Coordinates of C-alpha atoms and ligand atoms in Angstrom, one line a residue:
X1 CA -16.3 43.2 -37.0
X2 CA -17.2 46.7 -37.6
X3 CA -13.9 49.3 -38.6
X4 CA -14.2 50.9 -35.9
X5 CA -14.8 48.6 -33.5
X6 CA -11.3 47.2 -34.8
X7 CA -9.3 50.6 -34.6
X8 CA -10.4 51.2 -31.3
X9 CA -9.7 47.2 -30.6
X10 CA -5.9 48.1 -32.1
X11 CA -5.7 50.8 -29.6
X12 CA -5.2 53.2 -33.0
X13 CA -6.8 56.3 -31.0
X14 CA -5.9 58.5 -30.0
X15 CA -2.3 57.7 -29.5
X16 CA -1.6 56.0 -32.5
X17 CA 1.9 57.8 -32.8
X18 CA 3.3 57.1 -29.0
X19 CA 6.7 56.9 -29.1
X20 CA 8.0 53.6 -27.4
X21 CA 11.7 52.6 -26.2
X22 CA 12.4 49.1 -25.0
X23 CA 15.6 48.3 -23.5
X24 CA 16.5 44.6 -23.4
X25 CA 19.8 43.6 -22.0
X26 CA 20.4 39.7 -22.8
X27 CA 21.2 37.7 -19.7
X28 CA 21.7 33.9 -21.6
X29 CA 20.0 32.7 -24.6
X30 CA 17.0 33.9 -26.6
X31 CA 14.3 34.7 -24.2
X32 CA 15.4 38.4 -23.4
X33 CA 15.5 39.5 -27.0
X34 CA 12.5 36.9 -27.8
X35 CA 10.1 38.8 -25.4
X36 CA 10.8 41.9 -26.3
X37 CA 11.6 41.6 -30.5
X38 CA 7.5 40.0 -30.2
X39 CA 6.3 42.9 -28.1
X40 CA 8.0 45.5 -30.0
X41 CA 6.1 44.0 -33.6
X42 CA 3.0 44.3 -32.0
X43 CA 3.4 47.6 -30.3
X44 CA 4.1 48.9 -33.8
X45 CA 1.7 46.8 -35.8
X46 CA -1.2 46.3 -33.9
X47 CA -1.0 49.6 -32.0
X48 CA 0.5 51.9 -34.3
X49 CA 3.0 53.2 -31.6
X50 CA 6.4 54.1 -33.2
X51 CA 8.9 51.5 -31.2
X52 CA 12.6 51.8 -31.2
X53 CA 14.2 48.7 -29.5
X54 CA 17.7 48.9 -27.6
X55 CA 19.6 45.6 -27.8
X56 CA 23.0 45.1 -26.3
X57 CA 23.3 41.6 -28.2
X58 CA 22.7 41.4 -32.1
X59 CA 24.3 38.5 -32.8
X60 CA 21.6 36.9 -30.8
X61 CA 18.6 38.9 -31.9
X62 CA 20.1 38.2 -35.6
X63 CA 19.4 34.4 -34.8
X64 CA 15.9 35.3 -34.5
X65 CA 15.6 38.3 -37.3
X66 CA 18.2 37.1 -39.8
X67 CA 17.4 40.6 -41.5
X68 CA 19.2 42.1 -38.7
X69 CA 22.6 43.3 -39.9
X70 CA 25.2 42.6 -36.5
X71 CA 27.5 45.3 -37.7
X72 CA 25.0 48.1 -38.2
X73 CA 24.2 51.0 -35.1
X74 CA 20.8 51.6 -36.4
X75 CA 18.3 49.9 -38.7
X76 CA 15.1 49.1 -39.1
X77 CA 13.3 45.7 -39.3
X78 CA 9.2 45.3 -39.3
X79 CA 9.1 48.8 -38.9
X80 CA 10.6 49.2 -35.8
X81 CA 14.1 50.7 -35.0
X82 CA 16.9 48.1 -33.9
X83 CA 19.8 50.2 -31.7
X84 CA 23.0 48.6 -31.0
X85 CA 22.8 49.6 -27.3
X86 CA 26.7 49.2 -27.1
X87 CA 27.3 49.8 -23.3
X88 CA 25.3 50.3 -20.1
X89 CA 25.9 54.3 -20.5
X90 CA 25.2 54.4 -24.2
X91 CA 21.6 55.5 -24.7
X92 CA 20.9 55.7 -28.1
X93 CA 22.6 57.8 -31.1
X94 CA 20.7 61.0 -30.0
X95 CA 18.9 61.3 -26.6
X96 CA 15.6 60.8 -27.8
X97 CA 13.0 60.5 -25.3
X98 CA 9.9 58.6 -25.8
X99 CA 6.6 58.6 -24.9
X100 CA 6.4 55.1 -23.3
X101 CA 10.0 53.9 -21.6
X102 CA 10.2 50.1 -21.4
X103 CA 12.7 48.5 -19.5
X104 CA 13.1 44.6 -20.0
X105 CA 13.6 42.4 -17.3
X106 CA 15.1 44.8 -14.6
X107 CA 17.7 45.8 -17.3
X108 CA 19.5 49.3 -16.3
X109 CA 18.5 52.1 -18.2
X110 CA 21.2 54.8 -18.8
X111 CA 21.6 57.4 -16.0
X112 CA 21.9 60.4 -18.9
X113 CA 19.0 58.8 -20.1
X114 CA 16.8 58.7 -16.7
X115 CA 17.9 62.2 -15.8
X116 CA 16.4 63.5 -19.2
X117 CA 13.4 61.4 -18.5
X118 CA 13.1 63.6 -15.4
X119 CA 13.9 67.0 -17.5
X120 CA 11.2 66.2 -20.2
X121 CA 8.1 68.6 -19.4
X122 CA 6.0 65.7 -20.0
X123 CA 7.5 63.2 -18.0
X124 CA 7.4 59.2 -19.9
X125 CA 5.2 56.4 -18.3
X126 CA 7.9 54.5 -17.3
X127 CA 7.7 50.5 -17.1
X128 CA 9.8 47.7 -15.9
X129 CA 8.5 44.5 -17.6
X130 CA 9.1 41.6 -15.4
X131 CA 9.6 37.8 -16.0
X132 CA 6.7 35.9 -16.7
X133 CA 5.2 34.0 -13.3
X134 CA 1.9 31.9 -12.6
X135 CA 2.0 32.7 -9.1
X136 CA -0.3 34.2 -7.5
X137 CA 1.7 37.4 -5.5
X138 CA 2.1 38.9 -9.0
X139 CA -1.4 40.3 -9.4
X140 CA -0.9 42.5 -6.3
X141 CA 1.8 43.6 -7.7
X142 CA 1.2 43.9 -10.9
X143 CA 1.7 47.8 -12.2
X144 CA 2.4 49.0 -8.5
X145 CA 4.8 52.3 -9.1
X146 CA 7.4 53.4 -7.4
X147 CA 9.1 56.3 -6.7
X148 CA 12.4 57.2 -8.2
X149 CA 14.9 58.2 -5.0
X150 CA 16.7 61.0 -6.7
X151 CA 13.9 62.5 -9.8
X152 CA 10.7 63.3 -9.8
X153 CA 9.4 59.9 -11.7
X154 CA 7.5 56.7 -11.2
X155 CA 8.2 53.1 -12.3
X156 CA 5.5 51.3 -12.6
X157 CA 6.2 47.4 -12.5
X158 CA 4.6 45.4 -15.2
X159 CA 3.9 41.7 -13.9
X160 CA 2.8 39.0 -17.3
X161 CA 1.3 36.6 -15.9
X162 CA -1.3 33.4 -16.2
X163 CA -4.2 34.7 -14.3
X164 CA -7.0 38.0 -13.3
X165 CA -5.6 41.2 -12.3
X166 CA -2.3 40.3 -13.9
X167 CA -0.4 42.1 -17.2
X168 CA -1.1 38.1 -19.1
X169 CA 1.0 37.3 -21.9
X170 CA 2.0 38.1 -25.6
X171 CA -0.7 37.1 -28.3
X172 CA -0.8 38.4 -31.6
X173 CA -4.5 39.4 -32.7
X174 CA -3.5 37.2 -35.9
X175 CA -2.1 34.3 -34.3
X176 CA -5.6 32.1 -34.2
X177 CA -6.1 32.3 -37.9
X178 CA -2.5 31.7 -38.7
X179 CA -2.8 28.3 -36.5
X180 CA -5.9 27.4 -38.3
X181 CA -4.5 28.0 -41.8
X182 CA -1.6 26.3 -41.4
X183 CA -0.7 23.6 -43.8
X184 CA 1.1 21.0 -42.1
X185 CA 1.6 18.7 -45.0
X186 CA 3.4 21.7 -46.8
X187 CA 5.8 22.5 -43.7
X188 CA 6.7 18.4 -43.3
X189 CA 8.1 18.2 -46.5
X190 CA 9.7 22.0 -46.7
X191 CA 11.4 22.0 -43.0
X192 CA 11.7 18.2 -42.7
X193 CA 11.9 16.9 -45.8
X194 CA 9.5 14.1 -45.3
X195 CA 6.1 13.8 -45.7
X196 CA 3.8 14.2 -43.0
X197 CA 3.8 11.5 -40.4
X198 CA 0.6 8.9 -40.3
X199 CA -1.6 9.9 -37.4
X200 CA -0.1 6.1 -35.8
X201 CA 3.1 8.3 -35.0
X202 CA 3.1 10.7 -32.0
X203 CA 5.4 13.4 -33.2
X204 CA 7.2 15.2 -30.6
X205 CA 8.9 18.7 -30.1
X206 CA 12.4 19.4 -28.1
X207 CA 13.3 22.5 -27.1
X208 CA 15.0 22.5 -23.8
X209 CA 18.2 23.2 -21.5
X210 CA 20.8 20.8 -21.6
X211 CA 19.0 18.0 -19.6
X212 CA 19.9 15.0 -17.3
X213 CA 16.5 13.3 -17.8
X214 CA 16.6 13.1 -21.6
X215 CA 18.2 9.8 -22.0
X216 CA 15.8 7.9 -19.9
X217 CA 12.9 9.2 -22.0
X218 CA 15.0 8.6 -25.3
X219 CA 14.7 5.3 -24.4
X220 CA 11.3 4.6 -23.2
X221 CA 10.7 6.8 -26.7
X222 CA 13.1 3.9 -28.5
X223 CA 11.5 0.8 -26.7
X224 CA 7.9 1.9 -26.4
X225 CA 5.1 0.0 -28.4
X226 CA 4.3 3.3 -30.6
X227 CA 5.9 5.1 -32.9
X228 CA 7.4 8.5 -31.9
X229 CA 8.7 11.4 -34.5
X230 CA 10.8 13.6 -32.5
X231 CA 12.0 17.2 -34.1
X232 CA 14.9 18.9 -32.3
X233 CA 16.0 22.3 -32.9
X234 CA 19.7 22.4 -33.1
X235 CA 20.5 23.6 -30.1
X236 CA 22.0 22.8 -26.5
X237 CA 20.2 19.7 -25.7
X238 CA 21.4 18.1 -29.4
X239 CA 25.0 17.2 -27.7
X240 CA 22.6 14.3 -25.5
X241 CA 20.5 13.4 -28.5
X242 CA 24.2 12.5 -30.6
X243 CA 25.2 10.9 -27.7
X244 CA 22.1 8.8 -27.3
X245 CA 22.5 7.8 -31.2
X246 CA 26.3 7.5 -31.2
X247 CA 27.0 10.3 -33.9
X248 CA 29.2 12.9 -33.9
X249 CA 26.7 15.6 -33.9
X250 CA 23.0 16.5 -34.3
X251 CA 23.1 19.4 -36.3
X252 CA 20.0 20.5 -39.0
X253 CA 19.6 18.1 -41.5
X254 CA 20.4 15.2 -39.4
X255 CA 18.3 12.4 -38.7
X256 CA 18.5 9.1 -37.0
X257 CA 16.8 6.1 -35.9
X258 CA 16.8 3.5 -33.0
X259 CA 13.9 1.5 -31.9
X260 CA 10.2 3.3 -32.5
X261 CA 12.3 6.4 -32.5
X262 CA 13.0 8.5 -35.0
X263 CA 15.0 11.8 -35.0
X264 CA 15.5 15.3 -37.2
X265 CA 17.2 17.5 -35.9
X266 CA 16.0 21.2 -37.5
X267 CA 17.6 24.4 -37.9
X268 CA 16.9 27.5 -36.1
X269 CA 14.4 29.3 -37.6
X270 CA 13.1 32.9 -37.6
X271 CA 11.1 33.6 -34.4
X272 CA 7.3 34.2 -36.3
X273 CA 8.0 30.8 -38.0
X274 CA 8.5 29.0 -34.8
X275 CA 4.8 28.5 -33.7
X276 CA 4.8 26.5 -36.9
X277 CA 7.0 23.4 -34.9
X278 CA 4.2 23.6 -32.1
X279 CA 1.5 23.7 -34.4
X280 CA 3.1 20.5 -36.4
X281 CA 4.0 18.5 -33.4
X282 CA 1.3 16.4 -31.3
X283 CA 3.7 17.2 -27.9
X284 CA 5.6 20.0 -27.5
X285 CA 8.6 20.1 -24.9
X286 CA 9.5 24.3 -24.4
X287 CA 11.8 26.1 -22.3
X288 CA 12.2 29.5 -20.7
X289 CA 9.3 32.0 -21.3
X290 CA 8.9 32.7 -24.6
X291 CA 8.4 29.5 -26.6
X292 CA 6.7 28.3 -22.7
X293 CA 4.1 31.0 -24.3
X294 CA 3.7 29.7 -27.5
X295 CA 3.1 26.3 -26.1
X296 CA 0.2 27.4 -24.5
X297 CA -1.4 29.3 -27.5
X298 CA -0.9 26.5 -29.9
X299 CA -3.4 24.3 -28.1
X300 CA -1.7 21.2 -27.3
X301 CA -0.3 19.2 -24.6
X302 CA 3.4 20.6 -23.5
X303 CA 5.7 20.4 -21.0
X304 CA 8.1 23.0 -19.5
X305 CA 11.7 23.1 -18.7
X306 CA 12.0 25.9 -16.8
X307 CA 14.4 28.3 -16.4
X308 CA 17.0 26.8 -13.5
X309 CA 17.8 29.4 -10.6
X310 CA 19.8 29.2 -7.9
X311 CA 18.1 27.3 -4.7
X312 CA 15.8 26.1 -6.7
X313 CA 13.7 29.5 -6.8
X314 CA 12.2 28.4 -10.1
X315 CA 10.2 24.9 -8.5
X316 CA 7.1 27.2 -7.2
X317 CA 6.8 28.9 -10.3
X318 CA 6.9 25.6 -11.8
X319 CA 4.6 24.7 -9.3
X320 CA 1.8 27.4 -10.0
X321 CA 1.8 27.4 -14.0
X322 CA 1.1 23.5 -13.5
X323 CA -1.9 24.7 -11.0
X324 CA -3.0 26.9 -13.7
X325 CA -2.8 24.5 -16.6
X326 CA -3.7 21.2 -14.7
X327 CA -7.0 22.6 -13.0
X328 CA -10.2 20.7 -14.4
X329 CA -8.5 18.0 -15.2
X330 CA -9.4 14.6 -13.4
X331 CA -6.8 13.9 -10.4
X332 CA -5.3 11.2 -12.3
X333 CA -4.2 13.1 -15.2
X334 CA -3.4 16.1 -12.7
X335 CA -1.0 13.5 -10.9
X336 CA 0.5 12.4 -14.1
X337 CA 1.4 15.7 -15.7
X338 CA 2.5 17.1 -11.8
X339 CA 4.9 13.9 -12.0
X340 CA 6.4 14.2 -15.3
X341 CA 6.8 18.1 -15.4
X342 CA 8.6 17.8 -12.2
X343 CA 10.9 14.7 -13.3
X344 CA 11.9 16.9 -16.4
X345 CA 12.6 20.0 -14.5
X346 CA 15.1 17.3 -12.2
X347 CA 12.7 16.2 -9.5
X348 CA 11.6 12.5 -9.6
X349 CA 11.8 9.9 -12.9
X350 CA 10.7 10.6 -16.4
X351 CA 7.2 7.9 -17.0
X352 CA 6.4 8.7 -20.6
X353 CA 3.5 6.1 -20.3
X354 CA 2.3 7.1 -17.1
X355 CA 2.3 10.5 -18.8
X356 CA 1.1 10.4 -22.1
X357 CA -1.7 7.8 -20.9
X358 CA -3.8 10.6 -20.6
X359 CA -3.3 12.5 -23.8
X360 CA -6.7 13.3 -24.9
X361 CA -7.4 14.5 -21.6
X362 CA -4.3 16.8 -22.1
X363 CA -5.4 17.7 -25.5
X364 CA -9.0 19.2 -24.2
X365 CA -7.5 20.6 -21.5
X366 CA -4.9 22.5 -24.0
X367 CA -7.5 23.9 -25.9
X368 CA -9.8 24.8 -22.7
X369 CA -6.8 26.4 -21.1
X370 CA -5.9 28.5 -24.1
X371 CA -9.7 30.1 -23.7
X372 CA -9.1 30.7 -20.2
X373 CA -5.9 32.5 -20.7
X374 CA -7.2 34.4 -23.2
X375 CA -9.5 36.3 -20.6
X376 CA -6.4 38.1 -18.9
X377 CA -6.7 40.2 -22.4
X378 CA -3.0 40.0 -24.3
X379 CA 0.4 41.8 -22.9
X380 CA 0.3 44.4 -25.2
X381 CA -3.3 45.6 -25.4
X382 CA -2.9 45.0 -21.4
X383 CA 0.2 47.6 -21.3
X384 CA -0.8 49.8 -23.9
X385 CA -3.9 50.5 -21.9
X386 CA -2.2 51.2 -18.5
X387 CA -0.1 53.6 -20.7
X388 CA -2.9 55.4 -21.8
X389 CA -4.5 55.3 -18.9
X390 CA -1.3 56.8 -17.2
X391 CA -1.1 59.6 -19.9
X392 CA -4.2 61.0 -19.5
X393 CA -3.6 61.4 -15.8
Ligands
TRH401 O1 16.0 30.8 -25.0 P1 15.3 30.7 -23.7 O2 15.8 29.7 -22.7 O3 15.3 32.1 -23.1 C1 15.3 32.6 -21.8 C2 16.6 33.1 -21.3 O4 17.3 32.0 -20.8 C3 16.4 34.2 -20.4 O5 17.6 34.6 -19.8 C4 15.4 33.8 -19.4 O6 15.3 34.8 -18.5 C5 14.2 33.4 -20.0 O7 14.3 32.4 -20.9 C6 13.1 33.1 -19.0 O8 13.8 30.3 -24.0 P2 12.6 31.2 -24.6 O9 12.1 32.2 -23.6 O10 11.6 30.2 -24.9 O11 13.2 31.9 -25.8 C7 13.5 31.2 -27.0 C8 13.1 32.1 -28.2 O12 13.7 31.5 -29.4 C9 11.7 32.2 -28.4 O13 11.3 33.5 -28.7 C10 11.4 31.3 -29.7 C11 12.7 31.5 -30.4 N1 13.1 30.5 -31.4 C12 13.1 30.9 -32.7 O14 12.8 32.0 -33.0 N2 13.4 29.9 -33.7 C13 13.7 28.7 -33.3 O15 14.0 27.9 -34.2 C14 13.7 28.3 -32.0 C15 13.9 26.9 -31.6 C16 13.3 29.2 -31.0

């Protein structure tokens, strides 16, 4: 690839020094700050734009940036700027006003900060990023603006999404090459501290929410005719896998054994080193949005605990990333992954063999559907565009 063609790729020109605020307020766990900690790397590395990020949660953005200092206002960390944003009317240490506003997830920006959005003489393109959704409403919607009722501004409504005409998802231009140069054997005995399991062994990734269906599947795991390795990052599921092996705990280091099972459980690890458990894994089991992402771009076969709203408001969305995901594949493997994606997410009875009967379908599929996703054009590139676009207006 040319130079150029890669500058111009990397959206260098001829904004390369855009100022970009996110705000990210964090509702429960790590998603919130995940999203936006990935977008704001890539804003600044890949684009060049000069990001300051607005977090209201360190000690939870620390879990996934250990380098960021819990105590500390302001700081810096892969070149972007980390604000403690220390109350819903604090907006920054000076009232800066960038380029490119970015609120995450319907967060509240600061009134003193809107109205001086409104004052600037170049007034900011203004985005709400939304959740992530497969269905299909969200390309209509998908960068609609909207008026503010009071100023003279327009928020424009970013939709991610799995399909055309949508804002896609996060992908790192590097993140291909880094799966293909990974060195399993190397991460086995550094993170696990054994050596890489024989290819007999179907090793397994858990992430997920506290979940009622886990010990039925711990047990088909435990009495099934092949071998399973399962890794578990500590975590609020590891309370059901102590329970399962009658320890007091399952914290990092531990490991246990019952049946054709066999357990670690793993510590927490810095977010760019956690594609490298979905990379090692043959299966992996992800929650929420961000590491639901992840699953996807690592190619193999996954399944999705969802994030649990009220009146069951999460089932379609469910419902329409399996649509995505399952399409091409035969209806008996469609039926199977339907069934077991819905008994994880609390509707029906986990079948592991029913399931994982068709793995190599899953696995083509898995790399198929990462191609496929790959043609919405990544989140960033996606929203840097409509930004420029929207500045040259
Ligand atoms: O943590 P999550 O459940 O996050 C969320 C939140 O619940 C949020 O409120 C909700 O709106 C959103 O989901 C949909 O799951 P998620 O999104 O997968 O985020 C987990 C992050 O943690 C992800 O960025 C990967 C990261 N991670 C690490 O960095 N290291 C690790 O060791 C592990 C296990 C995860």
């Amino acid at each position: 690839m040319s130079t150029t063609h890669h500058r111009q790729q990397a959206g260098h020109e001829p904004h390369s020094q855009l100022a970009c605020d996110i705000f990210c307020a964090v509702v429960d766990n790590f998603g919130d700050v995940g999203v936006c900690w990935r977008l704001a790397r890539q804003l600044r590395r890949e684009h060049g734009w000069r990001v300051r990020l607005l977090v209201d949660d360190l000690k939870v953005f620390h879990a996934l940036c250990p380098e960021i200092d819990v105590a500390l206002a302001r700081q810096e960390a892969a070149g972007v700027v980390v604000e403690h944003w220390r109350d819903p009317a604090h907006a920054g240490d000076t009232l800066q006003i960038a380029d490119v506003v970015i609120e995450a997830f319907a967060c509240e920006i600061p009134h003193a900060y809107i109205a001086a959005m409104a004052r600037r003489a170049r007034k900011p393109v203004w985005i709400n990023l939304e959740y992530l959704s497969g269905e299909d409403w969200v390309a209509d919607f998908h960068m609609r603006p909207s008026p503010h009722p009071r100023y003279p501004l327009d928020k424009s409504f970013f939709f991610p999404g799995l399909g055309a005409g949508t804002g896609g998802v996060i992908k790192e231009r590097d993140l291909d090459q880094a799966r293909q140069r990974f060195d399993a054997s190397a991460w086995w005995r550094e993170r696990v501290g054994i050596e890489k399991p024989a290819p007999d062994r179907t090793v397994v990734s858990l992430f997920a929410y506290e979940n009622p269906a886990v010990d039925t599947l711990l047990a088909q795991w435990r009495d099934g005719d092949a071998p399973v390795t399962l890794l578990v990052p500590e975590g609020r599921i590891s309370g059901a896998l102590a329970r399962f092996f009658g320890l007091t705990g399952f914290a990092a280091g531990a490991s246990a054994r019952a049946g054709a099972l066999e357990a670690h459980a793993l510590g927490f690890v810095e977010q760019p080193r956690f594609d490298e458990l979905l990379w090692a894994a043959d299966i992996n089991f992800v929650r929420g949005e961000d590491s639901f992402v992840r699953a996807q771009w690592a190619q193999k076969p996954f399944v999705w605990h969802i994030y649990p709203q009220s009146d069951d408001a999460h089932l379609p969305k469910l419902d329409a990333a399996l649509d995505h995901y399952t399409q091409q594949l035969c209806a008996d493997a469609r039926g199977a992954a339907h069934r077991f994606w819905h008994a994880w997410n609390g509707v029906g009875t986990v079948d592991w063999a029913d399931f994982w009967a068709h793995r190599r379908e899953f696995e083509a599929r898995a790399r198929q559907w990462a191609a496929e996703l790959a043609q919405v054009g990544d989140l960033a590139s996606n929203l840097v565009a409509h930004a420029t676009e929207r500045m040259a207006k």
